[in-house]
GROMACS .gro file of C-alpha atoms in nm:
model
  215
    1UNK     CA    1  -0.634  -0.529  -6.931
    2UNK     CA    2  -0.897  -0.276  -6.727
    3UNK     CA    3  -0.597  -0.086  -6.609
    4UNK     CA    4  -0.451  -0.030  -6.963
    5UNK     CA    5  -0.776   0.055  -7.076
    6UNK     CA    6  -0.796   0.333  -6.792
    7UNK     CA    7  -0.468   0.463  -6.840
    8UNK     CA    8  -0.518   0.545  -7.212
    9UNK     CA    9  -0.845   0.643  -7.178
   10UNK     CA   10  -1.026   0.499  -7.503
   11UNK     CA   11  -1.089   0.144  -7.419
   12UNK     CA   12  -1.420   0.025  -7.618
   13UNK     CA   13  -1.496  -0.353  -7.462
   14UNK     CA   14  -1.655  -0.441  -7.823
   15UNK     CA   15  -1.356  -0.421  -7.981
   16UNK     CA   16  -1.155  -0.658  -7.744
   17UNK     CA   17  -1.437  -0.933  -7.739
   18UNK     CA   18  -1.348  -1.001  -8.085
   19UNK     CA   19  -1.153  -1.313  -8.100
   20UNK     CA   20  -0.867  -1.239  -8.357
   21UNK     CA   21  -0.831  -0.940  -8.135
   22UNK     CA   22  -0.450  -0.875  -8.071
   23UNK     CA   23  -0.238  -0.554  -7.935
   24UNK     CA   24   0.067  -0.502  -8.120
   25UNK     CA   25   0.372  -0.507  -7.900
   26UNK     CA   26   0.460  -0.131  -8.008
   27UNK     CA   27   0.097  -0.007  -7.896
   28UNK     CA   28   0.147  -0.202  -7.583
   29UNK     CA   29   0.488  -0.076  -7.494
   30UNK     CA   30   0.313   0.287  -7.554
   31UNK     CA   31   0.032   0.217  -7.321
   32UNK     CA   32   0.319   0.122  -7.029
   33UNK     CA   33   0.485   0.392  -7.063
   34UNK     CA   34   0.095   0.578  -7.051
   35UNK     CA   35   0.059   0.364  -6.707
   36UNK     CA   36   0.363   0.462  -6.554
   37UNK     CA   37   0.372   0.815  -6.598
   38UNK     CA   38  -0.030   0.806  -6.508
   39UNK     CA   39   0.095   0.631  -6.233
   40UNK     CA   40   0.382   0.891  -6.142
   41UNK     CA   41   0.113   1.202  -6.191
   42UNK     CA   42  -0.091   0.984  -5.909
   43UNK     CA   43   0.184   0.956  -5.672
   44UNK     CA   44   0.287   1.290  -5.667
   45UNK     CA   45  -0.031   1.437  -5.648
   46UNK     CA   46  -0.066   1.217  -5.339
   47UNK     CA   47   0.237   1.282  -5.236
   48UNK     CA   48   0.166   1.656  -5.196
   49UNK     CA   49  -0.123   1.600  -5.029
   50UNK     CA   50   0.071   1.444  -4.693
   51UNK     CA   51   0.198   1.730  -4.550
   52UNK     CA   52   0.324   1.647  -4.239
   53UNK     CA   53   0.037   1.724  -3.953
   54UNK     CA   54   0.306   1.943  -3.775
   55UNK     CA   55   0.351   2.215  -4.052
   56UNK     CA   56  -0.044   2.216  -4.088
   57UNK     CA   57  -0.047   2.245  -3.722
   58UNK     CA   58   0.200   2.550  -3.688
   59UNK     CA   59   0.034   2.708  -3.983
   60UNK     CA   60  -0.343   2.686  -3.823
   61UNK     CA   61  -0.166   2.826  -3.493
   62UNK     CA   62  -0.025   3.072  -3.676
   63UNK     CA   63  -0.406   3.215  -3.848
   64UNK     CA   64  -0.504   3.161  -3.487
   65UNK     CA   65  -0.231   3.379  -3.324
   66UNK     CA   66  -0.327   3.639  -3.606
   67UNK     CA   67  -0.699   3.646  -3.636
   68UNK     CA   68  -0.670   3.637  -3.187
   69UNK     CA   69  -0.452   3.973  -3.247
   70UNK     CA   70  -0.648   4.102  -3.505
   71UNK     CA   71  -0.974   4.099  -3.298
   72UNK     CA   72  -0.789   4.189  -3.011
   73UNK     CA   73  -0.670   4.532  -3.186
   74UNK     CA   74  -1.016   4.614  -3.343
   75UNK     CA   75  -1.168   4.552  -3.004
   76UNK     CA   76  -0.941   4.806  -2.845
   77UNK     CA   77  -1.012   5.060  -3.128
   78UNK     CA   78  -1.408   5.046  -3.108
   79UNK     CA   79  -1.404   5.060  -2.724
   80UNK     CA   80  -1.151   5.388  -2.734
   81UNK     CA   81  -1.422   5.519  -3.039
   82UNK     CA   82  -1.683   5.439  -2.850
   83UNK     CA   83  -1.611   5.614  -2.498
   84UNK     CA   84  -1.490   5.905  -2.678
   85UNK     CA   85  -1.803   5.893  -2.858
   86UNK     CA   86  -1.955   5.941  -2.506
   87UNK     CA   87  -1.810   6.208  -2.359
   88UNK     CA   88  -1.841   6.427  -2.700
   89UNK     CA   89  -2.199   6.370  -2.709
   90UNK     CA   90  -2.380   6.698  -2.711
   91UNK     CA   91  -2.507   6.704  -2.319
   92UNK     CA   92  -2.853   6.851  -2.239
   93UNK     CA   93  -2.818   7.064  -1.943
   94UNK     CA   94  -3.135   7.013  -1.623
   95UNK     CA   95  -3.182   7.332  -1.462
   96UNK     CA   96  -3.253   7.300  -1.098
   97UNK     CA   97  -3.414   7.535  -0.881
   98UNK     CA   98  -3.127   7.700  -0.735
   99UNK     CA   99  -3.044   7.765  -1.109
  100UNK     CA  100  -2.765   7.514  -1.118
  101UNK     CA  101  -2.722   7.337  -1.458
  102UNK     CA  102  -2.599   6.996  -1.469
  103UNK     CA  103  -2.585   6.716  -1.696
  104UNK     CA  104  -2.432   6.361  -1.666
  105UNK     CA  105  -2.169   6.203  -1.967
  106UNK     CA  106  -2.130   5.909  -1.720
  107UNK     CA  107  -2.352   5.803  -1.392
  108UNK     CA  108  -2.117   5.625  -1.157
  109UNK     CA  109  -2.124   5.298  -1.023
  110UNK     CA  110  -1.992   5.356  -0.651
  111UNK     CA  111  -2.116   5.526  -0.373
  112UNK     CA  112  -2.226   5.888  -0.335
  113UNK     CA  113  -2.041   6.107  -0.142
  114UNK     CA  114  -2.140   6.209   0.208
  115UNK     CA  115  -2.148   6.545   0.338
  116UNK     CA  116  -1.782   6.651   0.582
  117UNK     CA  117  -1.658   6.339   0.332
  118UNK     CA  118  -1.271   6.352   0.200
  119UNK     CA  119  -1.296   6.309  -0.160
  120UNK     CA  120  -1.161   6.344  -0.480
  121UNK     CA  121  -1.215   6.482  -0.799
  122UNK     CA  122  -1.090   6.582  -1.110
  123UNK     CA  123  -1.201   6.868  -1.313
  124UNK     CA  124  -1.174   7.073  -1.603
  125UNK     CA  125  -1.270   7.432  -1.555
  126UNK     CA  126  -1.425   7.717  -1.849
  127UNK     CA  127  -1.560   8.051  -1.917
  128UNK     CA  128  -1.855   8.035  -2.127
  129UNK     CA  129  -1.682   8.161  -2.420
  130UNK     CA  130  -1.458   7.781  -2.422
  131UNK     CA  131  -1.131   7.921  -2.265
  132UNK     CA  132  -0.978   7.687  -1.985
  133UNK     CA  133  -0.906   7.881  -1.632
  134UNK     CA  134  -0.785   7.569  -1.439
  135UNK     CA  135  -0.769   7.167  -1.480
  136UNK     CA  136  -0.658   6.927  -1.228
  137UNK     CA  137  -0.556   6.678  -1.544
  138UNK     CA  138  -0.272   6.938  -1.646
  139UNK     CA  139  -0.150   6.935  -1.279
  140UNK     CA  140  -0.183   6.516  -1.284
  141UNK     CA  141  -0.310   6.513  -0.971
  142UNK     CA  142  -0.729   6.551  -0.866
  143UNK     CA  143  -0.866   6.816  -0.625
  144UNK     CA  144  -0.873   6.660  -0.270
  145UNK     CA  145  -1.150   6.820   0.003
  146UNK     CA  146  -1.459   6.798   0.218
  147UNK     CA  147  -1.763   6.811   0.009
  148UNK     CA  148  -2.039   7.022   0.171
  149UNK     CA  149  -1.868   7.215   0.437
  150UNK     CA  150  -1.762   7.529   0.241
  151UNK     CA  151  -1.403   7.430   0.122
  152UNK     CA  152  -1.548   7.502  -0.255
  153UNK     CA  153  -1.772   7.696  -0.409
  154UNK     CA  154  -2.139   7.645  -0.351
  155UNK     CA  155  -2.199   7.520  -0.711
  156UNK     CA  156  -1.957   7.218  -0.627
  157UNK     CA  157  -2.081   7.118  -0.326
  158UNK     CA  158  -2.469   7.125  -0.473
  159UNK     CA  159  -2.374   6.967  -0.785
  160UNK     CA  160  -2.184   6.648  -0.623
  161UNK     CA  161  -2.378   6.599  -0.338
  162UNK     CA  162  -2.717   6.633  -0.497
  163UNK     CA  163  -3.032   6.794  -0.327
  164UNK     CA  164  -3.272   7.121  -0.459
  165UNK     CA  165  -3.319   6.875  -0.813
  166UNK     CA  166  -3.054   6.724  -0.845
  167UNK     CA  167  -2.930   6.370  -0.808
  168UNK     CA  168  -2.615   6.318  -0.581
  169UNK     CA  169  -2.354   6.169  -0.810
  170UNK     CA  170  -2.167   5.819  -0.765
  171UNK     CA  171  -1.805   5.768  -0.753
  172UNK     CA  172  -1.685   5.705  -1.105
  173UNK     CA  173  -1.917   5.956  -1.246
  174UNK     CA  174  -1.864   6.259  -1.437
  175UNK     CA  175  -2.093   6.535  -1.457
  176UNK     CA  176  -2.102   6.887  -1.637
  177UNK     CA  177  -2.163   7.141  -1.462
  178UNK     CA  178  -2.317   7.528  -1.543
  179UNK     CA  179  -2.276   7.762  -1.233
  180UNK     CA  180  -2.452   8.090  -1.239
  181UNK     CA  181  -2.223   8.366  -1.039
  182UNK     CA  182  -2.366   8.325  -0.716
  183UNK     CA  183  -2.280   7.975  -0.669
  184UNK     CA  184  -1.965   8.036  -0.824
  185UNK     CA  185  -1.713   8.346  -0.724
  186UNK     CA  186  -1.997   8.578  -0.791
  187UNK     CA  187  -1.932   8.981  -0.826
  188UNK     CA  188  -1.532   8.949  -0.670
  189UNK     CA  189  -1.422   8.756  -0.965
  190UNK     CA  190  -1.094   8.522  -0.900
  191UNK     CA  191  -0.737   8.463  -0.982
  192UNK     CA  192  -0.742   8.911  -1.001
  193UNK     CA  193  -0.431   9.114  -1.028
  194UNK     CA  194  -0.345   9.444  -1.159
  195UNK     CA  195  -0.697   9.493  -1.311
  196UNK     CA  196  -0.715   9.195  -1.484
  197UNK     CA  197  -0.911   8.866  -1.350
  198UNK     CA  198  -0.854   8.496  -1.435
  199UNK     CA  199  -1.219   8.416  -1.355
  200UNK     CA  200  -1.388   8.762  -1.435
  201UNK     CA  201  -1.671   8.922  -1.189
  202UNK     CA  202  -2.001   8.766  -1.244
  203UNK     CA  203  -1.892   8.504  -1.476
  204UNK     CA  204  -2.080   8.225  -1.560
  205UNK     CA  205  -1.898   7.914  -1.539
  206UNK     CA  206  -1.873   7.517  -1.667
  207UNK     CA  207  -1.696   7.271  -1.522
  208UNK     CA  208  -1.617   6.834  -1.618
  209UNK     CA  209  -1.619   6.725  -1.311
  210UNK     CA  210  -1.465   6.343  -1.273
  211UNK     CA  211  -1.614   6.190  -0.912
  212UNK     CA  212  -1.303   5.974  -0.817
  213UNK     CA  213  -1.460   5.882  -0.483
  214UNK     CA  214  -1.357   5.928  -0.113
  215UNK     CA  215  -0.987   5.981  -0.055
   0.00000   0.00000   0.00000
């Protein structure tokens, strides 16, 4: 009787506590039929509830595989924004005595260099007005000499080894560079022919260099 009276969903107990109280056969057939398609409704609600724990499992491996990948990608992104972030930072330039300007995108974490050292280095070199003379990144291969023994110019060899003001730098470092002409190729100029001059006399030049380390 309770589960009739929960299937159609108007039971009133006063009513049935009468004692003459009877349920025609016609209303009684009609609250079966109420019951079993209640029942039925029940089932396959429940029914779609067990999914079978190994399509839940490939599903929740599946989010996992994505959101990993996801993450994964976005981390890659911010870390290329953020280093390129770095080296186009505007760079304040440190004057040193000698009149050598030099600024550091990135201080190294290895060792400095040591003077009648084999290193190497990459480099990007400029006139002041922007225009690129020379890079060792075009060629795909870095510069390879003795720092402090006169195999570059005098601006090279004071700017990675350090001394007059200015810090030595560390292997994995790069550091921009502002020669005045007489630590560069002063009043001769470079790279001249036929009147003309790659590096023109008394130029001022500027130079990213890249401290691999010791070769």
């Amino acid at each position: 009787m309770n589960s009739l009276a929960f299937s159609v969903g108007n039971y009133t107990p006063r009513n049935l506590s009468a004692p003459n109280t009877t349920l025609p056969t016609k209303n009684l057939d009609t609250t079966k039929v109420s019951t079993t398609k209640f029942s039925s409704h029940r089932q396959e609600n429940f029914s779609q509830q067990l999914q079978p724990k190994e399509s839940q499992a490939f599903f929740k491996r599946r989010e996992a595989i994505g959101l990993g990948f996801c993450t994964g990608f976005l981390n890659v992104l911010l870390q290329q924004q953020l280093t390129a972030t770095a080296e186009e930072a505007p760079c304040e330039l440190t004057v040193a005595p000698s009149g050598l300007a030099f600024c550091d995108r990135v201080v190294g974490t290895g060792p400095e260099a040591v003077k009648g050292q084999l290193i190497k280095a990459h480099y990007v070199g400029k006139l002041v007005s922007g225009k690129i003379f020379d890079s060792s990144y075009n060629r795909g291969k870095p510069l390879t000499f003795r720092v402090g023994v006169g195999e570059v110019i005098k601006g090279w060899d004071q700017g990675i080894l350090g001394g007059d003001g200015i810090p030595p730098m560390l292997a994995g470092g790069k550091r921009k560079l502002k020669l005045p002409p007489e630590l560069a190729y002063g009043m001769r100029g470079a790279g001249c022919k036929g009147g003309s001059c790659i590096i023109p006399p008394d130029a001022v030049l500027l130079f990213d260099v890249e401290f691999i380390g010791k070769a």
